[in-house]
Amino acid sequence: MSAPAMAQDTPENGAASEAETRSEGEGEGEGEGEGENDIVVTGRAARLYRVEETASGKLPTEPLASSQAITVLTKELIKDQGARDAQDLYRNISGVSFFSYAGVTARGFRQQENFYDGLRGDPYIGFSVPQLFNMERVEFLKGPAGMLYGQTSPGGLFNYVTKKPSQTFSGSIGVVGGTQNRYGAQAEVTGPVNDVISLRAGAFFEDRDLPRIFAGNRSLVLDAGSTFDFGIAKLTAQIFRIELDLDANRLRGIPVDKDGHFLADRRWNHNEPSDFLDLRSTTAQARLDLEPTDNLKLDASVRHIDAVETQKYHEPIALLDSNRDGRFDGVARQYRDQLRDNDVWSFATNATWSTALGDGLSNRLLAGFDYSKTDSIFDSTSVTGRATATAGLPCPLTFADPVYRACDPASYALPPIVRDLTQSTRSGFYLLNELTLGRLVAVAGIRTDRFEDVSRPGSGATSRFKGSDESYRVGLVWRVRDDVSLFTQYATSFEPQGASAQDPRAGGPFAPTTGDIIEGGVKTALMDGRIQSSLSVYKIRRENLLQTDPRGDPEGDGVNNSVAFGEVTSKGVDFDIASDITRNWVLTIAYSYNDARITRTNGLTAITNAVAGGRFANAPRHKLGFWTRYQPPRTGLAFAFGGDYVSRRISLSNQPVNPYMVFDASVTYARGPWEARARVDNLFDKTYAASGFNDRGGHFPGEPRSAFLELAYKF
């Protein structure tokens, strides 16, 4: 589990203890204060699971001085938990649970957009999940963030921060092996060329079978970077190459009965062995930092992404009851041949002016601009099979005794490929002011955005829509003590309706969907940071949701109308705590309660993702995760144990997604530069659904028990 991001101990918020001072700067395997084989120093939660300041708020801020709720997952946490991709981290964030692929439910709302180093644009397009090898940390900014980032979901957003070159030389090499034919290796090194230039290079490869029949995952991540530090100016350039080869994908779930129980073995796969999903993505980016004076900081970043995802797979298209006994026993399938090609340019620049106005009085002003342009190509063709095997069409597949390779995709009568083109342009100007008066910190910001979407479907007319919107944020923090702060904020967000939905014949154009939040809470770093916590209570409203017009087509123009009318209200509580129970024992807990409900509709048609009872799909009321680690003194060993609980949910087809609790455990041994870690996931091999989708697509099964061993050498 991660701790809430908290500030390091400073003279202003308490001096470190003698034991902590002695351990400062030591990494795992170097705890001289306790013995040469100790791998966890005193204050481990404080020193490894937190950061001095968070960056997702655009103004780097000590967490106790921020009016926003931001969870930071550090590289140390990622390593401790053996996390490989983003799905491995969701349990560490209160209010966030798995929805599908890289998408999550965040404070009751579906969220699918990710930022990297503060820039819009995701190198993992379509149905690929972000890898973590080259990530320094992952930050999740909770609630509407329109004033800072423009178009965003009201539940929050992920910002992935990549590893940068360092003037301190370090490196590591490692290998991994485990169940499911898992094997892999990684290496990374960074360090100075001279006082001005520093370099970084890294490579990661892993191959493993996935739990579903025939499914596999081969991952390759390459990254390189260079930094030129001239004192007044620093330039960092980076390039990343990502290759993902997923056999027998794209994976949907497994159909369930009325009680939410799987109708097939959890290894069942609707895809054929020849199906696949491949990603080829290249990212190049650069950032320039300038500090012309002590109180003026400037930065500018630019990035280009070229990402192509190809898929050929069998989609469950209808449930079958072949013997008419009232129980589904198979699926009819559709074969899809798809290609997604995204070309993304993004740019951002910021200027921060800091002023000391007097004793205990200071001000920071941020002015910024960002721009992004995404050109997307979507090539697709498909052919739908029948309930019985038919020549030239995909054959059905049973649950109990599936027969694969019964039909050959090469023989399918596929229609010509249809190409859809879309272009999305976003730009925004923003101002944010932060005033500190003694123990009070007040922030206020405004942003204006312009957006333009063009859709050129392969069949149909071109649609174009442009518009603008404004977003706001105000917040207040009271430092009750150096280690306790109270905070509150009000913030807004917006999401333009899709270009294809803006057809005037359907009643368009429509104003964007909007969101706002009122939030308050308390943050602490008690006992010199040994007990860190964050408690927040919030209410989020999402309005102007597009629905089908119950009148149908009143104009008689052949296109059914839509209406932008609807409201969803999400209320909840997030609680995070990280504590050093003893000098050698740390515990972290993340708990959330959420109630997201439809609070206004037209009364006749459904809002997307709404389910029975006025709730939202895949939005659990309760979510709990914990991670605890104990280090016997002078042994070089550390034992860790974690758990993840998600309460009952409802799928998109109003089917129950039953609650689950799963546990993980690991043992780590370090001696000198060597470190070995053995980990078991789903310790008790529980069968469960990690998320619900729809009736034909089923529920996504959680992974069965698996284990792996990592061996690393650091230099």
XYZ file of C-alpha atoms in Angstrom:
715
model
C 0.000 0.000 0.000
C 1.112 3.581 -0.482
C 1.184 6.235 2.115
C -0.474 9.559 1.499
C 2.141 11.940 0.193
C 3.667 13.802 3.120
C 6.557 16.204 3.531
C 9.944 15.187 4.838
C 10.916 16.315 8.327
C 12.412 19.788 8.293
C 13.442 22.265 10.994
C 9.975 23.788 10.570
C 8.053 20.597 11.238
C 10.176 18.733 13.725
C 13.763 17.530 13.947
C 14.547 13.960 13.046
C 15.429 11.551 15.819
C 19.019 10.464 16.380
C 18.343 7.041 14.830
C 16.729 8.617 11.778
C 19.594 11.091 11.360
C 22.065 8.229 11.476
C 20.115 6.390 8.754
C 19.552 9.358 6.458
C 20.560 8.725 2.862
C 20.810 4.968 3.350
C 18.963 2.691 0.964
C 17.781 -0.830 1.414
C 20.627 -3.153 2.281
C 22.650 -0.317 3.865
C 21.077 0.189 7.290
C 24.321 0.747 9.213
C 22.415 1.910 12.267
C 21.044 -1.615 12.794
C 23.546 -3.928 11.091
C 25.017 -4.514 7.675
C 22.169 -6.746 6.505
C 19.237 -4.570 7.605
C 17.155 -3.481 4.621
C 14.639 -1.141 6.232
C 15.794 1.920 8.156
C 13.895 3.597 10.968
C 11.065 5.712 9.611
C 10.654 3.531 6.529
C 7.111 4.681 5.773
C 8.194 8.295 6.042
C 11.348 7.959 4.001
C 10.437 5.493 1.258
C 6.676 5.768 0.779
C 6.301 9.531 0.653
C 7.642 12.536 -1.214
C 8.743 15.987 -0.181
C 6.384 17.706 -2.587
C 3.828 16.827 -5.221
C 3.922 18.112 -8.791
C 0.448 17.295 -10.136
C -0.915 20.539 -8.678
C 1.364 22.472 -11.115
C 2.829 24.459 -8.196
C 5.259 22.103 -6.381
C 3.811 22.004 -2.867
C 4.436 20.249 0.412
C 1.402 17.954 0.807
C 0.390 19.385 4.202
C 0.233 22.821 2.557
C -1.939 21.646 -0.360
C -5.728 21.928 -0.527
C -5.850 18.985 -2.958
C -5.965 15.255 -2.246
C -3.099 13.614 -4.149
C -1.854 10.039 -3.712
C 1.762 9.431 -4.706
C 3.058 5.923 -5.426
C 6.858 5.999 -5.303
C 9.320 3.796 -7.162
C 10.172 2.194 -3.818
C 6.559 1.118 -3.365
C 6.402 -0.123 -6.962
C 9.521 -2.217 -6.344
C 8.343 -3.470 -2.938
C 5.121 -4.804 -4.403
C 6.678 -6.250 -7.556
C 4.307 -4.143 -9.662
C 4.729 -4.440 -13.415
C 1.822 -2.432 -14.837
C -0.788 0.089 -13.715
C -3.327 -2.573 -12.744
C -0.961 -3.724 -9.989
C -1.232 -0.322 -8.277
C -4.943 0.450 -8.059
C -5.310 -1.265 -4.696
C -2.977 1.361 -3.196
C -5.227 4.334 -3.951
C -8.289 5.024 -1.824
C -11.311 5.692 -4.034
C -9.863 3.936 -7.105
C -10.789 0.436 -8.326
C -10.339 -1.528 -11.547
C -12.918 -1.074 -14.336
C -11.345 -2.445 -17.539
C -7.880 -2.511 -19.135
C -6.244 0.809 -18.111
C -9.594 2.297 -17.035
C -10.633 2.678 -13.404
C -13.569 3.764 -11.307
C -12.412 6.894 -9.478
C -14.648 8.247 -6.735
C -17.625 6.667 -8.480
C -16.844 7.750 -12.070
C -15.243 5.882 -14.948
C -11.835 7.384 -15.760
C -9.633 6.396 -18.708
C -7.309 9.303 -19.528
C -3.685 9.435 -18.356
C -1.104 12.217 -18.367
C 2.653 11.734 -18.557
C 5.048 14.268 -17.009
C 2.121 16.683 -16.868
C 1.375 16.488 -20.613
C -1.757 15.188 -22.311
C -1.252 12.168 -24.547
C -0.904 8.473 -23.698
C 1.668 6.177 -25.402
C -0.491 3.210 -24.306
C -3.446 3.680 -26.629
C -6.576 1.613 -27.044
C -6.560 -1.430 -24.774
C -2.917 -1.512 -23.640
C -2.023 -1.059 -19.959
C 0.811 1.311 -18.875
C 4.056 -0.402 -17.829
C 5.971 0.844 -14.783
C 9.638 0.045 -15.454
C 10.636 3.591 -16.414
C 8.353 5.376 -13.930
C 9.808 7.376 -11.038
C 6.390 7.658 -9.428
C 2.683 7.644 -10.188
C 0.493 10.469 -8.889
C -3.275 10.363 -8.711
C -4.938 13.767 -8.364
C -8.409 13.227 -6.919
C -11.496 15.128 -8.022
C -12.115 17.574 -10.897
C -8.867 19.053 -12.227
C -10.136 21.148 -15.133
C -8.446 24.332 -13.904
C -5.051 22.609 -14.089
C -5.382 20.192 -17.024
C -8.427 21.126 -19.084
C -10.719 18.331 -20.238
C -10.764 15.682 -17.479
C -13.107 13.269 -15.733
C -14.461 14.567 -12.386
C -13.170 11.508 -10.508
C -9.516 12.434 -10.930
C -6.530 11.811 -13.180
C -3.280 9.852 -13.270
C 0.028 11.592 -13.915
C 2.914 9.214 -14.644
C 6.328 10.751 -13.891
C 9.206 9.168 -15.815
C 12.714 8.511 -14.548
C 15.221 11.221 -15.481
C 19.044 11.211 -15.797
C 20.918 11.945 -12.576
C 24.278 13.425 -11.643
C 24.615 10.616 -9.087
C 25.921 7.408 -10.631
C 23.789 4.314 -9.985
C 22.596 1.237 -11.785
C 21.083 -2.180 -11.434
C 20.542 -5.412 -13.279
C 17.937 -7.994 -12.428
C 16.238 -11.187 -13.530
C 12.828 -12.653 -12.705
C 11.306 -16.094 -12.989
C 8.031 -17.536 -11.829
C 4.895 -19.533 -12.419
C 2.984 -19.247 -15.707
C 6.291 -19.685 -17.587
C 7.366 -16.237 -16.453
C 10.887 -15.032 -17.158
C 12.502 -11.682 -17.794
C 15.376 -9.299 -17.206
C 15.958 -5.607 -16.775
C 18.869 -3.203 -16.531
C 19.228 0.520 -15.991
C 22.080 2.920 -15.393
C 22.346 6.666 -14.873
C 25.168 9.023 -14.061
C 27.271 12.012 -15.067
C 29.463 12.434 -18.115
C 30.816 15.656 -16.602
C 29.488 18.474 -14.426
C 27.035 19.495 -17.167
C 25.857 16.301 -18.861
C 24.175 13.284 -17.303
C 22.738 10.242 -19.075
C 20.259 7.437 -18.436
C 19.537 4.190 -20.252
C 17.225 1.331 -19.374
C 15.804 -1.862 -20.824
C 13.066 -4.186 -19.583
C 11.837 -7.467 -21.054
C 9.387 -9.979 -19.654
C 7.507 -12.924 -21.128
C 4.795 -14.851 -19.342
C 1.659 -16.817 -19.936
C -1.533 -15.173 -18.759
C -4.070 -17.200 -16.740
C -6.540 -17.446 -19.622
C -6.132 -20.305 -22.133
C -3.543 -19.506 -24.849
C -3.112 -15.927 -23.556
C 0.376 -14.488 -23.161
C 2.190 -11.213 -22.605
C 5.596 -10.201 -23.976
C 6.686 -6.729 -22.899
C 9.682 -4.703 -24.043
C 10.400 -1.202 -22.738
C 13.486 0.765 -23.786
C 14.269 4.247 -22.550
C 17.146 6.680 -22.862
C 17.667 10.256 -21.769
C 20.199 13.025 -21.389
C 20.248 16.140 -19.234
C 22.314 19.267 -19.848
C 22.518 21.388 -16.703
C 23.967 24.867 -17.228
C 22.910 26.219 -13.853
C 20.502 28.892 -15.016
C 19.025 26.460 -17.546
C 18.511 22.695 -17.673
C 17.459 20.713 -20.748
C 16.295 17.093 -20.539
C 15.601 15.008 -23.650
C 14.123 11.487 -23.536
C 13.002 8.758 -25.881
C 10.935 5.646 -25.077
C 10.121 2.571 -27.116
C 7.309 0.269 -26.011
C 6.454 -3.080 -27.608
C 3.641 -5.223 -26.209
C 2.673 -8.552 -27.796
C -0.457 -10.039 -26.237
C -1.386 -13.505 -27.482
C -5.044 -14.609 -27.711
C -6.253 -11.079 -26.932
C -8.244 -8.722 -26.697
C -9.516 -10.286 -23.491
C -13.072 -9.714 -22.372
C -14.495 -11.323 -19.257
C -16.310 -14.579 -18.541
C -20.157 -14.624 -18.580
C -21.889 -15.088 -15.227
C -25.222 -16.316 -13.913
C -27.819 -14.241 -12.066
C -25.801 -14.565 -8.830
C -22.589 -13.298 -10.415
C -20.883 -16.720 -10.583
C -18.802 -17.623 -13.625
C -20.464 -19.897 -16.178
C -17.080 -21.203 -17.314
C -13.724 -21.973 -15.768
C -11.781 -18.793 -14.985
C -9.183 -19.858 -17.576
C -11.798 -19.861 -20.372
C -10.936 -17.606 -23.299
C -13.273 -16.445 -26.068
C -10.303 -15.831 -28.376
C -8.649 -18.282 -30.749
C -4.934 -19.146 -30.333
C -4.118 -17.112 -33.452
C -5.749 -13.941 -32.084
C -3.529 -11.130 -30.845
C -3.176 -7.538 -29.688
C 0.137 -5.795 -30.457
C 1.304 -2.297 -29.543
C 4.240 -0.425 -31.074
C 4.752 2.988 -29.498
C 7.581 5.536 -29.692
C 7.696 8.673 -27.554
C 10.179 11.545 -27.813
C 10.017 14.441 -25.375
C 12.076 17.336 -24.065
C 11.798 19.765 -21.172
C 13.615 23.063 -20.634
C 13.822 24.568 -17.136
C 15.009 28.137 -16.639
C 15.608 30.066 -13.433
C 16.722 33.554 -14.527
C 16.232 34.976 -11.017
C 15.762 33.527 -7.539
C 12.024 34.218 -7.649
C 11.215 33.418 -11.295
C 11.049 29.889 -12.719
C 10.147 29.008 -16.308
C 9.629 25.666 -17.989
C 8.570 24.402 -21.392
C 7.869 20.807 -22.459
C 7.134 19.209 -25.808
C 6.309 15.617 -26.680
C 5.504 13.536 -29.750
C 3.883 10.092 -29.608
C 3.555 7.677 -32.516
C 1.559 4.647 -31.361
C -0.009 1.826 -33.375
C -2.154 -0.922 -31.884
C -3.264 -3.841 -34.067
C -5.818 -6.469 -33.051
C -7.405 -9.542 -34.553
C -9.732 -11.213 -32.089
C -13.062 -12.951 -31.473
C -15.610 -10.887 -29.559
C -18.480 -12.583 -27.665
C -21.538 -11.195 -29.430
C -24.469 -13.200 -28.011
C -25.090 -15.715 -25.235
C -26.371 -19.123 -26.329
C -28.627 -21.691 -24.675
C -28.113 -24.587 -27.076
C -30.210 -27.183 -25.211
C -32.855 -24.696 -24.053
C -32.563 -25.610 -20.375
C -32.612 -21.953 -19.304
C -28.866 -21.820 -18.666
C -26.404 -20.230 -21.078
C -23.755 -22.671 -22.228
C -21.809 -20.792 -24.905
C -21.408 -17.689 -27.040
C -21.741 -16.715 -30.657
C -18.723 -14.693 -31.723
C -17.799 -11.830 -33.985
C -14.354 -11.643 -35.572
C -12.766 -8.191 -35.596
C -9.736 -6.944 -37.480
C -8.754 -3.507 -36.123
C -5.915 -1.012 -36.239
C -5.555 2.149 -34.166
C -2.892 4.664 -35.145
C -2.423 7.758 -32.959
C -0.118 10.654 -33.706
C 0.006 13.048 -30.747
C 1.759 16.384 -30.280
C 1.615 18.115 -26.910
C 3.219 21.238 -25.497
C 3.091 23.094 -22.190
C 4.837 26.083 -20.669
C 4.666 27.603 -17.190
C 6.015 30.648 -15.395
C 6.085 30.852 -11.591
C 6.759 34.127 -9.782
C 7.483 33.903 -6.050
C 7.492 36.921 -3.756
C 8.275 37.289 -0.052
C 6.054 40.126 1.156
C 7.017 40.182 4.809
C 7.284 38.071 7.930
C 5.140 34.978 7.299
C 3.646 36.522 4.152
C 4.491 35.223 0.670
C 2.870 34.790 -2.705
C 3.313 32.524 -5.734
C 1.716 33.206 -9.104
C 1.558 30.578 -11.850
C 0.748 31.430 -15.465
C 0.632 28.673 -18.042
C -0.443 27.476 -21.461
C -0.830 23.977 -22.883
C -1.734 22.576 -26.281
C -2.312 19.114 -27.707
C -3.318 17.719 -31.064
C -4.241 14.080 -31.685
C -4.719 12.610 -35.152
C -6.279 9.154 -34.988
C -6.823 6.489 -37.615
C -9.161 3.589 -36.887
C -9.298 0.819 -39.493
C -11.822 -1.910 -38.849
C -13.771 -4.725 -40.360
C -15.768 -7.500 -38.763
C -17.916 -10.518 -39.491
C -20.519 -12.019 -37.148
C -20.996 -15.721 -36.587
C -24.193 -17.623 -35.880
C -25.416 -19.915 -33.127
C -24.319 -22.921 -35.190
C -21.121 -23.417 -37.155
C -21.427 -21.869 -40.612
C -18.811 -21.854 -43.369
C -17.060 -18.521 -43.782
C -18.233 -17.244 -40.381
C -16.825 -17.410 -36.841
C -18.016 -20.533 -35.094
C -19.633 -20.492 -31.637
C -17.707 -21.530 -28.516
C -19.041 -23.503 -25.566
C -18.197 -22.885 -21.915
C -17.777 -26.456 -20.659
C -15.724 -28.080 -23.435
C -14.539 -25.322 -25.785
C -13.184 -26.562 -29.112
C -10.605 -24.162 -30.514
C -9.327 -24.026 -34.091
C -12.684 -25.375 -35.292
C -12.842 -22.483 -37.747
C -10.076 -20.673 -39.578
C -10.109 -16.835 -39.595
C -8.380 -16.937 -42.983
C -11.612 -18.360 -44.431
C -13.901 -15.663 -43.032
C -15.847 -13.571 -45.547
C -14.700 -10.209 -44.202
C -16.068 -7.036 -45.806
C -13.651 -4.282 -46.885
C -11.869 -2.339 -44.150
C -13.530 0.937 -43.175
C -11.259 3.827 -42.132
C -12.441 6.418 -39.601
C -10.390 9.567 -39.047
C -10.647 11.851 -36.041
C -8.715 14.909 -34.967
C -8.862 16.494 -31.531
C -7.230 19.796 -30.632
C -7.051 21.193 -27.102
C -5.500 24.415 -25.791
C -5.791 26.294 -22.535
C -4.503 29.350 -20.661
C -4.539 29.385 -16.870
C -3.628 31.524 -13.860
C -3.207 30.211 -10.326
C -2.300 32.311 -7.298
C -1.172 31.014 -3.908
C -1.022 33.378 -0.925
C 0.563 32.294 2.356
C -0.239 34.347 5.446
C 1.304 32.763 8.501
C -0.412 29.396 8.874
C -3.045 30.116 6.226
C -2.563 29.153 2.578
C -5.171 30.359 0.059
C -5.241 29.452 -3.640
C -7.452 30.632 -6.482
C -7.231 29.816 -10.165
C -9.030 30.186 -13.472
C -8.534 28.537 -16.838
C -10.057 29.056 -20.262
C -10.009 26.233 -22.811
C -10.666 25.945 -26.498
C -11.368 22.617 -28.153
C -12.098 21.383 -31.650
C -13.068 17.870 -32.750
C -13.384 16.627 -36.312
C -14.797 13.200 -37.141
C -14.541 11.732 -40.651
C -16.165 8.296 -40.530
C -15.550 5.898 -43.375
C -19.287 5.708 -43.871
C -21.208 8.873 -43.182
C -20.787 12.604 -43.200
C -17.926 14.556 -41.640
C -18.818 16.264 -38.382
C -16.936 19.140 -36.797
C -17.421 20.863 -33.475
C -15.515 23.569 -31.680
C -16.164 25.333 -28.421
C -14.706 26.770 -25.252
C -15.181 26.511 -21.512
C -13.837 27.891 -18.251
C -12.744 26.038 -15.118
C -12.127 27.306 -11.595
C -10.460 26.290 -8.380
C -10.308 27.857 -4.913
C -8.757 26.276 -1.845
C -7.779 27.041 1.724
C -5.335 25.356 4.108
C -4.883 26.076 7.812
C -1.713 24.685 9.359
C -3.138 24.046 12.816
C 0.327 22.833 13.786
C 3.441 22.059 11.814
C 2.272 18.440 11.615
C -1.502 18.965 11.242
C -3.404 20.860 8.563
C -7.050 21.352 7.662
C -7.944 21.842 4.000
C -10.913 22.558 1.776
C -11.413 23.219 -1.917
C -13.955 23.877 -4.643
C -12.988 22.940 -8.209
C -14.650 22.344 -11.581
C -14.057 20.313 -14.735
C -15.585 19.760 -18.179
C -15.697 17.108 -20.914
C -16.800 18.047 -24.460
C -19.419 15.816 -26.037
C -17.998 13.650 -28.822
C -17.860 15.188 -32.293
C -20.055 12.429 -33.714
C -22.741 13.332 -31.152
C -22.949 16.967 -32.244
C -25.098 16.350 -35.335
C -27.646 19.218 -35.613
C -30.216 16.685 -36.825
C -29.910 15.028 -33.397
C -30.412 18.330 -31.604
C -26.739 19.332 -31.438
C -24.488 21.044 -30.808
C -24.505 20.235 -27.097
C -22.679 21.979 -24.284
C -19.943 19.978 -22.499
C -20.571 17.711 -19.548
C -19.448 19.552 -16.420
C -18.308 18.547 -12.954
C -17.584 20.230 -9.646
C -16.430 19.252 -6.172
C -16.628 20.555 -2.649
C -14.106 18.812 -0.428
C -12.580 19.163 3.012
C -10.375 17.190 5.332
C -7.330 16.902 7.540
C -3.730 15.799 6.878
C -1.159 14.844 9.500
C 2.485 13.879 9.915
C 2.483 13.077 13.623
C 5.352 11.866 15.828
C 8.020 13.313 13.552
C 6.271 11.794 10.529
C 5.945 8.276 11.942
C 2.152 8.484 11.641
C 1.032 10.038 8.374
C -2.616 10.296 7.472
C -5.103 11.985 5.199
C -8.882 12.118 5.640
C -11.106 13.814 3.075
C -14.875 14.136 2.673
C -16.228 15.169 -0.718
C -19.284 15.726 -2.872
C -18.917 15.673 -6.657
C -21.636 16.585 -9.147
C -21.485 15.673 -12.823
C -24.068 17.468 -14.966
C -25.247 17.854 -18.532
C -24.938 14.187 -19.450
C -26.069 13.280 -22.949
C -29.093 10.942 -23.153
C -31.501 9.719 -25.793
C -34.387 12.126 -26.289
C -37.580 10.256 -25.287
C -39.418 12.019 -28.130
C -37.337 10.077 -30.666
C -37.197 12.046 -33.943
C -39.720 14.888 -33.597
C -38.385 16.724 -36.685
C -38.733 13.659 -38.884
C -35.223 14.071 -40.344
C -34.326 10.399 -39.916
C -31.991 10.909 -36.930
C -33.111 10.254 -33.361
C -32.522 13.189 -31.048
C -30.403 13.410 -27.927
C -30.769 15.685 -24.954
C -28.054 16.964 -22.591
C -29.867 16.657 -19.313
C -28.846 14.676 -16.290
C -26.909 14.750 -13.056
C -24.867 12.249 -11.062
C -23.863 12.993 -7.476
C -20.970 11.190 -5.835
C -20.452 11.469 -2.082
C -17.658 9.805 -0.204
C -14.828 9.589 2.281
C -11.176 8.703 1.621
C -8.825 7.734 4.442
C -5.127 6.879 4.147
C -2.639 6.162 6.888
C 0.989 5.043 6.984
C 2.624 4.280 10.282
C 5.862 2.963 11.687
C 4.327 0.709 14.330
C 7.823 -0.040 15.639
C 11.346 0.678 14.408
C 11.088 -2.406 12.191
C 7.388 -2.712 11.405
C 5.414 -0.497 8.999
C 1.708 -0.556 8.116
C -0.209 1.355 5.454
C -3.986 1.394 4.969
C -6.168 2.979 2.288
C -9.944 2.940 2.789
C -12.743 4.648 0.882
C -16.519 4.874 1.027
C -18.411 6.122 -2.004
C -22.052 6.502 -2.992
C -22.471 7.589 -6.627
C -26.109 7.954 -7.724
C -28.203 9.363 -10.549
C -29.814 12.455 -9.045
C -31.520 13.907 -12.126
C -32.636 12.389 -15.451
C -35.311 12.997 -18.056
C -37.149 10.119 -16.389
C -37.479 8.012 -19.519
C -34.028 7.139 -20.897
C -30.855 5.869 -19.273
C -27.594 7.671 -18.608
C -24.488 5.826 -19.823
C -22.987 3.538 -17.135
C -26.125 3.846 -14.970
C -27.445 0.643 -13.411
C -30.337 -0.499 -11.243
C -31.119 1.563 -8.183
C -29.760 4.739 -9.722
C -26.144 3.713 -9.051
C -23.172 3.680 -11.405
C -21.620 0.524 -12.862
C -18.529 -0.878 -11.145
C -18.672 1.728 -8.376
C -18.099 -0.048 -5.029
C -19.355 1.476 -1.798
C -16.354 0.231 0.155
C -12.741 -0.370 -0.803
C -9.902 -1.295 1.538
C -6.263 -2.059 0.919
C -3.366 -2.574 3.292
C 0.339 -3.369 3.159
C 2.486 -4.266 6.157
C 6.147 -5.149 6.330
C 8.245 -6.448 9.223
C 12.041 -6.534 9.345
C 13.664 -8.752 11.980
C 16.727 -6.812 13.182
C 20.164 -7.780 11.868
C 18.906 -10.516 9.546
C 18.710 -8.845 6.142
C 15.189 -10.246 5.865
C 11.845 -8.495 5.494
C 8.417 -10.136 5.448
C 5.461 -8.356 3.814
C 1.746 -9.088 3.691
C -1.010 -7.176 1.922
C -4.714 -7.366 1.214
C -7.283 -5.869 -1.133
C -11.039 -5.708 -0.469
C -13.693 -4.409 -2.871
C -17.385 -4.499 -1.950
C -20.307 -5.559 -4.144
C -20.805 -3.757 -7.460
C -23.195 -3.922 -10.425
C -22.052 -4.555 -14.012
C -23.153 -2.576 -17.056
C -25.838 -5.242 -17.589
C -27.135 -5.016 -14.005
C -25.482 -8.263 -12.956
C -23.974 -8.532 -9.473
C -20.203 -8.330 -9.108
C -19.589 -10.096 -5.833
C -17.290 -8.672 -3.146
C -13.827 -10.107 -2.756
C -10.785 -10.017 -0.506
C -7.431 -11.271 -1.752
C -4.042 -11.401 -0.051
C -0.425 -11.205 -1.203
C 2.826 -11.961 0.599
C 6.541 -11.523 -0.025
C 9.942 -12.188 1.523
C 12.934 -9.980 0.737
C 16.587 -10.649 1.536
C 19.380 -8.135 0.983
C 23.105 -8.450 1.522
C 25.436 -5.783 0.225
C 24.552 -4.930 -3.390
C 22.458 -8.101 -3.819
C 18.730 -8.303 -3.250
C 16.330 -11.224 -3.688
C 12.546 -11.082 -3.436
C 9.990 -13.896 -3.527
C 6.342 -12.915 -3.870
C 3.029 -14.781 -4.014
C -0.089 -13.056 -5.343
C -3.616 -14.222 -4.461
C -2.103 -16.260 -1.664
C -5.199 -18.394 -1.045
C -6.043 -18.798 -4.762
C -9.454 -17.137 -4.499
C -11.742 -17.204 -7.530
C -13.287 -13.761 -7.951
C -14.366 -11.122 -10.447
C -12.093 -8.069 -10.445
C -14.705 -6.057 -12.369
C -17.993 -6.407 -14.220
C -18.518 -5.606 -17.893
C -21.719 -6.668 -19.680
C -23.740 -9.870 -19.992
C -22.116 -11.184 -23.182
C -18.642 -9.871 -22.290
C -18.898 -11.200 -18.751
C -16.937 -10.264 -15.635
C -13.157 -9.861 -15.701
C -11.717 -12.711 -13.603
C -9.070 -11.916 -11.027
C -5.773 -13.698 -11.521
C -5.315 -17.038 -9.719
C -2.411 -17.652 -7.372
C 0.980 -16.963 -8.916
C 4.520 -16.603 -7.636
C 7.804 -15.178 -8.815
C 11.396 -14.704 -7.655
C 13.439 -11.600 -8.457
C 17.202 -11.283 -8.103
C 18.877 -7.896 -8.492
C 22.381 -6.455 -8.237
C 22.799 -2.733 -7.578
C 25.916 -0.742 -8.339
